PDB file of C-alpha atoms in Angstrom:
ATOM      1  CA  MET X 191       5.515 213.941  71.889  1.00  0.00           C
ATOM      2  CA  ALA X 192       3.369 216.624  70.323  1.00  0.00           C
ATOM      3  CA  ILE X 193       1.312 218.803  72.637  1.00  0.00           C
ATOM      4  CA  VAL X 194      -2.175 219.469  71.296  1.00  0.00           C
ATOM      5  CA  LYS X 195      -4.151 222.645  71.829  1.00  0.00           C
ATOM      6  CA  GLU X 196      -6.384 221.038  74.464  1.00  0.00           C
ATOM      7  CA  ASP X 197      -3.337 219.999  76.502  1.00  0.00           C
ATOM      8  CA  LEU X 198      -2.034 223.555  76.504  1.00  0.00           C
ATOM      9  CA  ALA X 199      -5.397 224.812  77.752  1.00  0.00           C
ATOM     10  CA  ALA X 200      -5.388 222.229  80.523  1.00  0.00           C
ATOM     11  CA  VAL X 201      -1.968 223.233  81.867  1.00  0.00           C
ATOM     12  CA  SER X 202      -2.320 226.980  81.316  1.00  0.00           C
ATOM     13  CA  PRO X 203      -1.934 229.007  84.518  1.00  0.00           C
ATOM     14  CA  ASP X 204      -4.423 231.574  83.228  1.00  0.00           C
ATOM     15  CA  ALA X 205      -7.821 231.790  84.891  1.00  0.00           C
ATOM     16  CA  LEU X 206     -10.787 230.399  82.970  1.00  0.00           C
ATOM     17  CA  ALA X 207     -12.417 232.704  80.446  1.00  0.00           C
ATOM     18  CA  PRO X 208     -15.944 233.922  81.343  1.00  0.00           C
ATOM     19  CA  ALA X 209     -17.721 231.412  79.091  1.00  0.00           C
ATOM     20  CA  ALA X 210     -15.676 228.530  80.518  1.00  0.00           C
ATOM     21  CA  THR X 211     -16.384 229.770  84.039  1.00  0.00           C
ATOM     22  CA  GLU X 212     -20.106 229.757  83.350  1.00  0.00           C
ATOM     23  CA  ALA X 213     -19.911 226.213  81.969  1.00  0.00           C
ATOM     24  CA  LYS X 214     -17.958 225.128  85.059  1.00  0.00           C
ATOM     25  CA  ALA X 215     -20.565 226.778  87.304  1.00  0.00           C
ATOM     26  CA  GLU X 216     -23.266 224.706  85.580  1.00  0.00           C
ATOM     27  CA  ASN X 217     -21.310 221.491  86.110  1.00  0.00           C
ATOM     28  CA  ILE X 218     -20.734 222.364  89.761  1.00  0.00           C
ATOM     29  CA  GLY X 219     -24.473 222.948  90.131  1.00  0.00           C
ATOM     30  CA  VAL X 220     -25.201 219.486  88.748  1.00  0.00           C
ATOM     31  CA  THR X 221     -22.769 217.934  91.229  1.00  0.00           C
ATOM     32  CA  LYS X 222     -24.246 219.854  94.141  1.00  0.00           C
ATOM     33  CA  ALA X 223     -27.812 218.889  93.245  1.00  0.00           C
ATOM     34  CA  ALA X 224     -26.817 215.192  93.209  1.00  0.00           C
ATOM     35  CA  MET X 225     -24.927 215.249  96.524  1.00  0.00           C
ATOM     36  CA  PRO X 226     -26.325 212.820  99.141  1.00  0.00           C
ATOM     37  CA  GLY X 227     -28.300 214.635 101.810  1.00  0.00           C
ATOM     38  CA  ALA X 228     -26.159 213.630 104.796  1.00  0.00           C
ATOM     39  CA  LYS X 229     -22.888 214.630 103.117  1.00  0.00           C
ATOM     40  CA  CYS X 230     -24.465 217.886 101.947  1.00  0.00           C
ATOM     41  CA  PHE X 231     -25.625 218.717 105.484  1.00  0.00           C
ATOM     42  CA  VAL X 232     -22.250 218.013 107.123  1.00  0.00           C
ATOM     43  CA  SER X 233     -20.464 219.989 104.416  1.00  0.00           C
ATOM     44  CA  ALA X 234     -22.889 222.851 105.019  1.00  0.00           C
ATOM     45  CA  MET X 235     -22.175 222.680 108.752  1.00  0.00           C
ATOM     46  CA  LEU X 236     -18.489 223.127 107.977  1.00  0.00           C
ATOM     47  CA  ALA X 237     -19.259 226.189 105.860  1.00  0.00           C
ATOM     48  CA  GLY X 238     -21.409 227.661 108.643  1.00  0.00           C
ATOM     49  CA  ALA X 239     -18.571 227.153 111.109  1.00  0.00           C
ATOM     50  CA  PHE X 240     -16.049 228.673 108.678  1.00  0.00           C
ATOM     51  CA  ILE X 241     -18.208 231.789 108.337  1.00  0.00           C
ATOM     52  CA  GLY X 242     -18.515 231.899 112.123  1.00  0.00           C
ATOM     53  CA  PHE X 243     -14.731 231.832 112.393  1.00  0.00           C
ATOM     54  CA  ARG X 244     -14.484 234.870 110.169  1.00  0.00           C
ATOM     55  CA  GLY X 245     -17.117 236.557 112.306  1.00  0.00           C
ATOM     56  CA  LEU X 246     -15.052 236.104 115.457  1.00  0.00           C
ATOM     57  CA  TYR X 247     -11.968 237.353 113.598  1.00  0.00           C
ATOM     58  CA  PHE X 248     -13.870 240.437 112.461  1.00  0.00           C
ATOM     59  CA  CYS X 249     -15.188 241.295 115.935  1.00  0.00           C
ATOM     60  CA  THR X 250     -11.713 241.609 117.383  1.00  0.00           C
ATOM     61  CA  PHE X 251     -11.284 244.831 115.371  1.00  0.00           C
ATOM     62  CA  PRO X 252     -14.461 246.764 116.288  1.00  0.00           C
ATOM     63  CA  GLY X 253     -13.397 245.880 119.831  1.00  0.00           C
ATOM     64  CA  ASP X 254     -10.455 248.280 119.416  1.00  0.00           C
ATOM     65  CA  THR X 255     -12.042 251.703 119.857  1.00  0.00           C
ATOM     66  CA  THR X 256      -8.737 253.482 119.249  1.00  0.00           C
ATOM     67  CA  MET X 257      -8.662 252.428 115.591  1.00  0.00           C
ATOM     68  CA  ALA X 258      -9.943 254.924 113.006  1.00  0.00           C
ATOM     69  CA  PHE X 259     -13.287 253.986 111.426  1.00  0.00           C
ATOM     70  CA  GLY X 260     -11.968 253.572 107.890  1.00  0.00           C
ATOM     71  CA  VAL X 261      -8.977 251.506 108.974  1.00  0.00           C
ATOM     72  CA  GLN X 262     -11.180 249.405 111.225  1.00  0.00           C
ATOM     73  CA  ARG X 263     -13.594 248.600 108.383  1.00  0.00           C
ATOM     74  CA  LEU X 264     -10.809 247.857 105.923  1.00  0.00           C
ATOM     75  CA  VAL X 265      -8.884 245.542 108.235  1.00  0.00           C
ATOM     76  CA  GLY X 266     -12.078 243.903 109.480  1.00  0.00           C
ATOM     77  CA  GLY X 267     -13.178 243.348 105.882  1.00  0.00           C
ATOM     78  CA  LEU X 268      -9.905 241.679 104.971  1.00  0.00           C
ATOM     79  CA  CYS X 269     -10.170 239.444 108.053  1.00  0.00           C
ATOM     80  CA  PHE X 270     -13.696 238.499 106.994  1.00  0.00           C
ATOM     81  CA  CYS X 271     -12.242 236.932 103.835  1.00  0.00           C
ATOM     82  CA  LEU X 272     -11.103 234.009 105.992  1.00  0.00           C
ATOM     83  CA  GLY X 273     -14.495 232.302 105.778  1.00  0.00           C
ATOM     84  CA  LEU X 274     -14.809 232.204 101.996  1.00  0.00           C
ATOM     85  CA  CYS X 275     -11.146 231.241 101.644  1.00  0.00           C
ATOM     86  CA  LEU X 276     -11.850 228.189 103.789  1.00  0.00           C
ATOM     87  CA  VAL X 277     -15.071 227.378 101.912  1.00  0.00           C
ATOM     88  CA  LEU X 278     -13.512 227.574  98.449  1.00  0.00           C
ATOM     89  CA  CYS X 279     -10.121 226.052  99.208  1.00  0.00           C
ATOM     90  CA  CYS X 280     -11.114 223.388 101.736  1.00  0.00           C
ATOM     91  CA  GLY X 281     -14.494 222.540 100.211  1.00  0.00           C
ATOM     92  CA  ALA X 282     -17.841 223.198 101.889  1.00  0.00           C
ATOM     93  CA  GLU X 283     -21.451 224.015 100.993  1.00  0.00           C
ATOM     94  CA  LEU X 284     -22.318 227.695 101.495  1.00  0.00           C
ATOM     95  CA  PHE X 285     -25.892 228.819 100.818  1.00  0.00           C
ATOM     96  CA  THR X 286     -25.016 232.242  99.463  1.00  0.00           C
ATOM     97  CA  GLY X 287     -22.587 230.712  96.968  1.00  0.00           C
ATOM     98  CA  ASN X 288     -24.952 227.882  96.034  1.00  0.00           C
ATOM     99  CA  VAL X 289     -27.467 230.323  94.604  1.00  0.00           C
ATOM    100  CA  LEU X 290     -25.190 230.188  91.533  1.00  0.00           C
ATOM    101  CA  MET X 291     -26.736 226.764  90.894  1.00  0.00           C
ATOM    102  CA  VAL X 292     -29.403 228.742  89.054  1.00  0.00           C
ATOM    103  CA  CYS X 293     -27.039 228.609  86.048  1.00  0.00           C
ATOM    104  CA  ALA X 294     -27.516 224.827  85.889  1.00  0.00           C
ATOM    105  CA  LYS X 295     -31.284 225.170  86.310  1.00  0.00           C
ATOM    106  CA  ALA X 296     -31.494 227.773  83.539  1.00  0.00           C
ATOM    107  CA  SER X 297     -29.745 225.308  81.208  1.00  0.00           C
ATOM    108  CA  LYS X 298     -32.159 222.569  82.320  1.00  0.00           C
ATOM    109  CA  LYS X 299     -29.401 220.402  83.774  1.00  0.00           C
ATOM    110  CA  ILE X 300     -31.080 220.207  87.183  1.00  0.00           C
ATOM    111  CA  THR X 301     -34.694 220.427  88.323  1.00  0.00           C
ATOM    112  CA  PHE X 302     -36.331 222.894  90.685  1.00  0.00           C
ATOM    113  CA  GLY X 303     -36.642 219.988  93.111  1.00  0.00           C
ATOM    114  CA  GLY X 304     -32.887 219.400  93.074  1.00  0.00           C
ATOM    115  CA  LEU X 305     -32.193 223.113  93.391  1.00  0.00           C
ATOM    116  CA  PHE X 306     -34.505 223.752  96.332  1.00  0.00           C
ATOM    117  CA  ARG X 307     -33.506 220.500  98.049  1.00  0.00           C
ATOM    118  CA  ASN X 308     -29.883 221.638  98.037  1.00  0.00           C
ATOM    119  CA  TRP X 309     -30.738 225.150  99.172  1.00  0.00           C
ATOM    120  CA  GLY X 310     -32.898 223.863 102.038  1.00  0.00           C
ATOM    121  CA  ILE X 311     -30.342 221.355 103.321  1.00  0.00           C
ATOM    122  CA  VAL X 312     -27.473 223.821 102.986  1.00  0.00           C
ATOM    123  CA  TRP X 313     -29.328 226.702 104.671  1.00  0.00           C
ATOM    124  CA  VAL X 314     -30.203 224.545 107.692  1.00  0.00           C
ATOM    125  CA  GLY X 315     -26.706 223.031 107.746  1.00  0.00           C
ATOM    126  CA  ASN X 316     -25.112 226.483 107.649  1.00  0.00           C
ATOM    127  CA  LEU X 317     -27.289 227.502 110.612  1.00  0.00           C
ATOM    128  CA  ALA X 318     -26.326 224.384 112.586  1.00  0.00           C
ATOM    129  CA  GLY X 319     -22.626 224.919 111.891  1.00  0.00           C
ATOM    130  CA  SER X 320     -22.846 228.594 112.824  1.00  0.00           C
ATOM    131  CA  LEU X 321     -24.523 227.781 116.138  1.00  0.00           C
ATOM    132  CA  LEU X 322     -21.960 225.088 116.924  1.00  0.00           C
ATOM    133  CA  ALA X 323     -19.110 227.516 116.170  1.00  0.00           C
ATOM    134  CA  MET X 324     -20.826 230.155 118.297  1.00  0.00           C
ATOM    135  CA  PHE X 325     -21.024 227.798 121.280  1.00  0.00           C
ATOM    136  CA  ILE X 326     -17.358 226.794 121.010  1.00  0.00           C
ATOM    137  CA  ILE X 327     -16.266 230.430 120.618  1.00  0.00           C
ATOM    138  CA  PHE X 328     -18.400 231.542 123.565  1.00  0.00           C
ATOM    139  CA  MET X 329     -16.950 228.818 125.773  1.00  0.00           C
ATOM    140  CA  SER X 330     -13.441 229.969 124.810  1.00  0.00           C
ATOM    141  CA  ASN X 331     -14.296 233.374 126.370  1.00  0.00           C
ATOM    142  CA  LEU X 332     -13.232 235.266 123.267  1.00  0.00           C
ATOM    143  CA  GLN X 333     -15.687 237.956 124.354  1.00  0.00           C
ATOM    144  CA  GLY X 334     -13.489 238.732 127.339  1.00  0.00           C
ATOM    145  CA  MET X 335     -10.576 239.937 125.198  1.00  0.00           C
ATOM    146  CA  ASN X 336      -9.466 243.551 125.567  1.00  0.00           C
ATOM    147  CA  GLY X 337     -11.287 243.907 128.856  1.00  0.00           C
ATOM    148  CA  GLY X 338     -14.595 242.739 127.386  1.00  0.00           C
ATOM    149  CA  ALA X 339     -14.468 245.089 124.397  1.00  0.00           C
ATOM    150  CA  VAL X 340     -14.830 242.177 121.971  1.00  0.00           C
ATOM    151  CA  GLY X 341     -18.046 241.114 123.715  1.00  0.00           C
ATOM    152  CA  GLU X 342     -19.330 244.690 123.555  1.00  0.00           C
ATOM    153  CA  ALA X 343     -18.504 244.821 119.841  1.00  0.00           C
ATOM    154  CA  SER X 344     -20.328 241.532 119.204  1.00  0.00           C
ATOM    155  CA  ALA X 345     -23.464 242.863 120.876  1.00  0.00           C
ATOM    156  CA  ALA X 346     -23.231 246.200 119.043  1.00  0.00           C
ATOM    157  CA  VAL X 347     -22.765 244.590 115.601  1.00  0.00           C
ATOM    158  CA  ALA X 348     -25.775 242.313 116.135  1.00  0.00           C
ATOM    159  CA  ALA X 349     -27.957 245.122 117.505  1.00  0.00           C
ATOM    160  CA  GLY X 350     -27.219 247.236 114.446  1.00  0.00           C
ATOM    161  CA  LYS X 351     -28.344 244.416 112.174  1.00  0.00           C
ATOM    162  CA  VAL X 352     -31.701 243.765 113.872  1.00  0.00           C
ATOM    163  CA  SER X 353     -32.426 247.510 113.979  1.00  0.00           C
ATOM    164  CA  LEU X 354     -32.381 247.990 110.197  1.00  0.00           C
ATOM    165  CA  ALA X 355     -35.542 249.022 108.373  1.00  0.00           C
ATOM    166  CA  PRO X 356     -36.939 246.113 106.287  1.00  0.00           C
ATOM    167  CA  GLU X 357     -36.279 247.711 102.916  1.00  0.00           C
ATOM    168  CA  VAL X 358     -32.753 248.731 103.928  1.00  0.00           C
ATOM    169  CA  LEU X 359     -32.015 245.192 105.137  1.00  0.00           C
ATOM    170  CA  PHE X 360     -33.322 243.677 101.893  1.00  0.00           C
ATOM    171  CA  PHE X 361     -31.287 245.908  99.594  1.00  0.00           C
ATOM    172  CA  LYS X 362     -28.170 245.548 101.736  1.00  0.00           C
ATOM    173  CA  ALA X 363     -28.585 241.787 101.312  1.00  0.00           C
ATOM    174  CA  ILE X 364     -28.893 242.163  97.529  1.00  0.00           C
ATOM    175  CA  LEU X 365     -25.690 244.178  97.375  1.00  0.00           C
ATOM    176  CA  CYS X 366     -23.945 241.733  99.686  1.00  0.00           C
ATOM    177  CA  ASN X 367     -24.540 238.667  97.571  1.00  0.00           C
ATOM    178  CA  ILE X 368     -23.721 240.417  94.334  1.00  0.00           C
ATOM    179  CA  LEU X 369     -20.229 240.853  95.757  1.00  0.00           C
ATOM    180  CA  VAL X 370     -20.075 237.422  97.410  1.00  0.00           C
ATOM    181  CA  CYS X 371     -21.161 235.616  94.239  1.00  0.00           C
ATOM    182  CA  LEU X 372     -18.718 237.619  92.160  1.00  0.00           C
ATOM    183  CA  ALA X 373     -16.032 236.483  94.611  1.00  0.00           C
ATOM    184  CA  VAL X 374     -17.177 232.866  94.210  1.00  0.00           C
ATOM    185  CA  TRP X 375     -17.227 233.373  90.428  1.00  0.00           C
ATOM    186  CA  ILE X 376     -13.600 234.533  90.567  1.00  0.00           C
ATOM    187  CA  GLY X 377     -12.764 231.527  92.725  1.00  0.00           C
ATOM    188  CA  THR X 378     -14.467 229.251  90.188  1.00  0.00           C
ATOM    189  CA  ALA X 379     -12.367 230.770  87.395  1.00  0.00           C
ATOM    190  CA  GLY X 380      -9.132 230.447  89.359  1.00  0.00           C
ATOM    191  CA  LYS X 381      -6.912 227.394  88.963  1.00  0.00           C
ATOM    192  CA  THR X 382      -4.686 227.719  92.037  1.00  0.00           C
ATOM    193  CA  VAL X 383      -5.135 228.459  95.725  1.00  0.00           C
ATOM    194  CA  VAL X 384      -3.408 231.811  95.180  1.00  0.00           C
ATOM    195  CA  ASP X 385      -5.876 232.667  92.398  1.00  0.00           C
ATOM    196  CA  LYS X 386      -8.812 231.947  94.649  1.00  0.00           C
ATOM    197  CA  VAL X 387      -7.534 233.705  97.769  1.00  0.00           C
ATOM    198  CA  VAL X 388      -6.308 236.860  96.036  1.00  0.00           C
ATOM    199  CA  GLY X 389      -9.372 237.010  93.804  1.00  0.00           C
ATOM    200  CA  ILE X 390     -11.891 237.066  96.633  1.00  0.00           C
ATOM    201  CA  LEU X 391     -10.144 239.651  98.820  1.00  0.00           C
ATOM    202  CA  LEU X 392     -11.550 242.860  97.343  1.00  0.00           C
ATOM    203  CA  PRO X 393     -15.213 241.787  96.811  1.00  0.00           C
ATOM    204  CA  ILE X 394     -15.517 240.343 100.326  1.00  0.00           C
ATOM    205  CA  ALA X 395     -13.658 243.231 101.963  1.00  0.00           C
ATOM    206  CA  ALA X 396     -15.954 245.637 100.100  1.00  0.00           C
ATOM    207  CA  PHE X 397     -19.204 244.086 101.310  1.00  0.00           C
ATOM    208  CA  VAL X 398     -17.992 243.954 104.903  1.00  0.00           C
ATOM    209  CA  ALA X 399     -16.594 247.497 104.906  1.00  0.00           C
ATOM    210  CA  CYS X 400     -19.906 248.777 103.510  1.00  0.00           C
ATOM    211  CA  GLY X 401     -21.958 246.925 106.126  1.00  0.00           C
ATOM    212  CA  PHE X 402     -24.005 244.741 103.775  1.00  0.00           C
ATOM    213  CA  GLU X 403     -26.085 241.803 105.034  1.00  0.00           C
ATOM    214  CA  HIS X 404     -25.019 238.168 104.581  1.00  0.00           C
ATOM    215  CA  CYS X 405     -27.569 235.665 105.889  1.00  0.00           C
ATOM    216  CA  VAL X 406     -25.013 232.987 106.856  1.00  0.00           C
ATOM    217  CA  ALA X 407     -22.758 235.486 108.614  1.00  0.00           C
ATOM    218  CA  ASN X 408     -25.840 236.692 110.498  1.00  0.00           C
ATOM    219  CA  MET X 409     -26.499 233.109 111.624  1.00  0.00           C
ATOM    220  CA  TYR X 410     -23.404 233.611 113.767  1.00  0.00           C
ATOM    221  CA  PHE X 411     -23.512 237.342 114.538  1.00  0.00           C
ATOM    222  CA  LEU X 412     -27.121 237.525 115.736  1.00  0.00           C
ATOM    223  CA  PRO X 413     -27.228 234.538 118.141  1.00  0.00           C
ATOM    224  CA  MET X 414     -23.807 235.522 119.490  1.00  0.00           C
ATOM    225  CA  GLY X 415     -24.994 239.103 119.954  1.00  0.00           C
ATOM    226  CA  ALA X 416     -28.093 237.880 121.778  1.00  0.00           C
ATOM    227  CA  VAL X 417     -25.985 235.734 124.100  1.00  0.00           C
ATOM    228  CA  MET X 418     -23.587 238.628 124.700  1.00  0.00           C
ATOM    229  CA  HIS X 419     -26.505 240.916 125.571  1.00  0.00           C
ATOM    230  CA  ALA X 420     -27.921 238.290 127.948  1.00  0.00           C
ATOM    231  CA  CYS X 421     -24.495 238.123 129.617  1.00  0.00           C
ATOM    232  CA  GLY X 422     -24.483 241.861 130.235  1.00  0.00           C
ATOM    233  CA  TYR X 423     -22.533 243.109 127.223  1.00  0.00           C
ATOM    234  CA  GLY X 424     -23.896 246.008 125.186  1.00  0.00           C
ATOM    235  CA  ALA X 425     -26.491 246.999 127.783  1.00  0.00           C
ATOM    236  CA  ASP X 426     -26.441 250.600 126.551  1.00  0.00           C
ATOM    237  CA  VAL X 427     -26.348 249.785 122.827  1.00  0.00           C
ATOM    238  CA  ALA X 428     -29.327 251.083 120.848  1.00  0.00           C
ATOM    239  CA  GLY X 429     -31.484 248.284 119.455  1.00  0.00           C
ATOM    240  CA  ALA X 430     -30.040 245.579 121.712  1.00  0.00           C
ATOM    241  CA  ASN X 431     -33.505 244.797 123.090  1.00  0.00           C
ATOM    242  CA  ALA X 432     -34.476 243.580 119.600  1.00  0.00           C
ATOM    243  CA  LEU X 433     -31.932 240.758 119.899  1.00  0.00           C
ATOM    244  CA  ASN X 434     -34.622 238.148 120.412  1.00  0.00           C
ATOM    245  CA  ALA X 435     -36.013 235.214 118.425  1.00  0.00           C
ATOM    246  CA  ALA X 436     -38.412 237.383 116.420  1.00  0.00           C
ATOM    247  CA  GLY X 437     -35.769 239.950 115.517  1.00  0.00           C
ATOM    248  CA  ILE X 438     -33.276 237.275 114.507  1.00  0.00           C
ATOM    249  CA  ALA X 439     -35.839 235.338 112.440  1.00  0.00           C
ATOM    250  CA  PHE X 440     -36.930 238.464 110.579  1.00  0.00           C
ATOM    251  CA  ASN X 441     -33.367 239.477 109.801  1.00  0.00           C
ATOM    252  CA  LEU X 442     -32.416 236.019 108.508  1.00  0.00           C
ATOM    253  CA  SER X 443     -35.575 235.795 106.381  1.00  0.00           C
ATOM    254  CA  ALA X 444     -35.135 239.183 104.726  1.00  0.00           C
ATOM    255  CA  ALA X 445     -31.379 238.710 104.299  1.00  0.00           C
ATOM    256  CA  THR X 446     -31.901 235.294 102.719  1.00  0.00           C
ATOM    257  CA  LEU X 447     -34.380 236.647 100.172  1.00  0.00           C
ATOM    258  CA  GLY X 448     -32.132 239.584  99.337  1.00  0.00           C
ATOM    259  CA  ASN X 449     -29.110 237.294  98.991  1.00  0.00           C
ATOM    260  CA  ILE X 450     -31.055 235.100  96.539  1.00  0.00           C
ATOM    261  CA  VAL X 451     -32.020 238.094  94.413  1.00  0.00           C
ATOM    262  CA  GLY X 452     -28.498 239.491  94.395  1.00  0.00           C
ATOM    263  CA  GLY X 453     -26.722 236.213  93.658  1.00  0.00           C
ATOM    264  CA  ALA X 454     -29.180 234.136  91.660  1.00  0.00           C
ATOM    265  CA  VAL X 455     -30.884 236.830  89.603  1.00  0.00           C
ATOM    266  CA  LEU X 456     -28.309 239.569  89.141  1.00  0.00           C
ATOM    267  CA  VAL X 457     -25.134 237.463  88.959  1.00  0.00           C
ATOM    268  CA  ALA X 458     -25.989 233.875  87.978  1.00  0.00           C
ATOM    269  CA  LEU X 459     -28.731 234.593  85.460  1.00  0.00           C
ATOM    270  CA  GLY X 460     -26.837 237.602  84.145  1.00  0.00           C
ATOM    271  CA  TYR X 461     -23.758 235.545  83.302  1.00  0.00           C
ATOM    272  CA  TRP X 462     -25.915 232.648  82.082  1.00  0.00           C
ATOM    273  CA  PHE X 463     -27.680 234.973  79.632  1.00  0.00           C
ATOM    274  CA  ILE X 464     -24.369 236.334  78.324  1.00  0.00           C
ATOM    275  CA  TYR X 465     -22.208 233.212  78.161  1.00  0.00           C
ATOM    276  CA  ALA X 466     -24.259 229.978  78.294  1.00  0.00           C
ATOM    277  CA  LYS X 467     -24.501 227.837  75.171  1.00  0.00           C
ATOM    278  CA  LYS X 468     -28.218 228.244  74.600  1.00  0.00           C
ATOM    279  CA  SER X 469     -28.268 225.699  71.766  1.00  0.00           C
ATOM    280  CA  GLU X 470     -27.489 223.008  74.357  1.00  0.00           C
ATOM    281  CA  ALA X 471     -30.003 224.230  76.902  1.00  0.00           C
TER     282      ALA X 471
END
């Protein structure tokens, strides 16, 4: 039986070309906007928990004070890839990746109502999942590993985040979601699990090693840091006293706005402008 050109494209192991990736991102945005609210929320909870799992994985490395700074950041960054691997390969709704839905809105395939409804449900669901993961992790006494060094590291990481100047926090969040959305874009282009996992390693490791701000990761780091501080960890860490409701709320607000700018404006709209079929928009 003859194999037509379309069949060859369908079975090709090559990643999608940029224009095809953009078209796929639009279709994914349409699907996400139409997802029933309850399913969207539970899926977002899973993503929040997955990001929390990568946070606990990461904190085991700053807890080793004998490791050189550069090695610590590199290994911690690679461990942090766990969360997005789980989101992309297992399926879950992650706010910072869903800002790519702007591609579908720019092509008029979804409304602002559908876009903001998804973002709102997913943001709250990510927070709920992060808090649930935090509770389970705390009850497992992970913080007691290495003589309590992991708990100290958790408090120190969180204190550093709430101590950032507002403009620094905002621009760190922009840079973070540029890299995260590029990782998601690579995952969207990939056709196999190996494509997705290998493709996201460097962008995610880069944002973690550079200390950029990811609002969903902070939904885990900051409450866990506050609990660690309340339990006596990180008592001498600078900025730990700012680990309160106001400090956490400000960080999440600024990080969320920066993540939207970095992902929706600089990545999604950039690729939409270059590759979308404007005649169909």
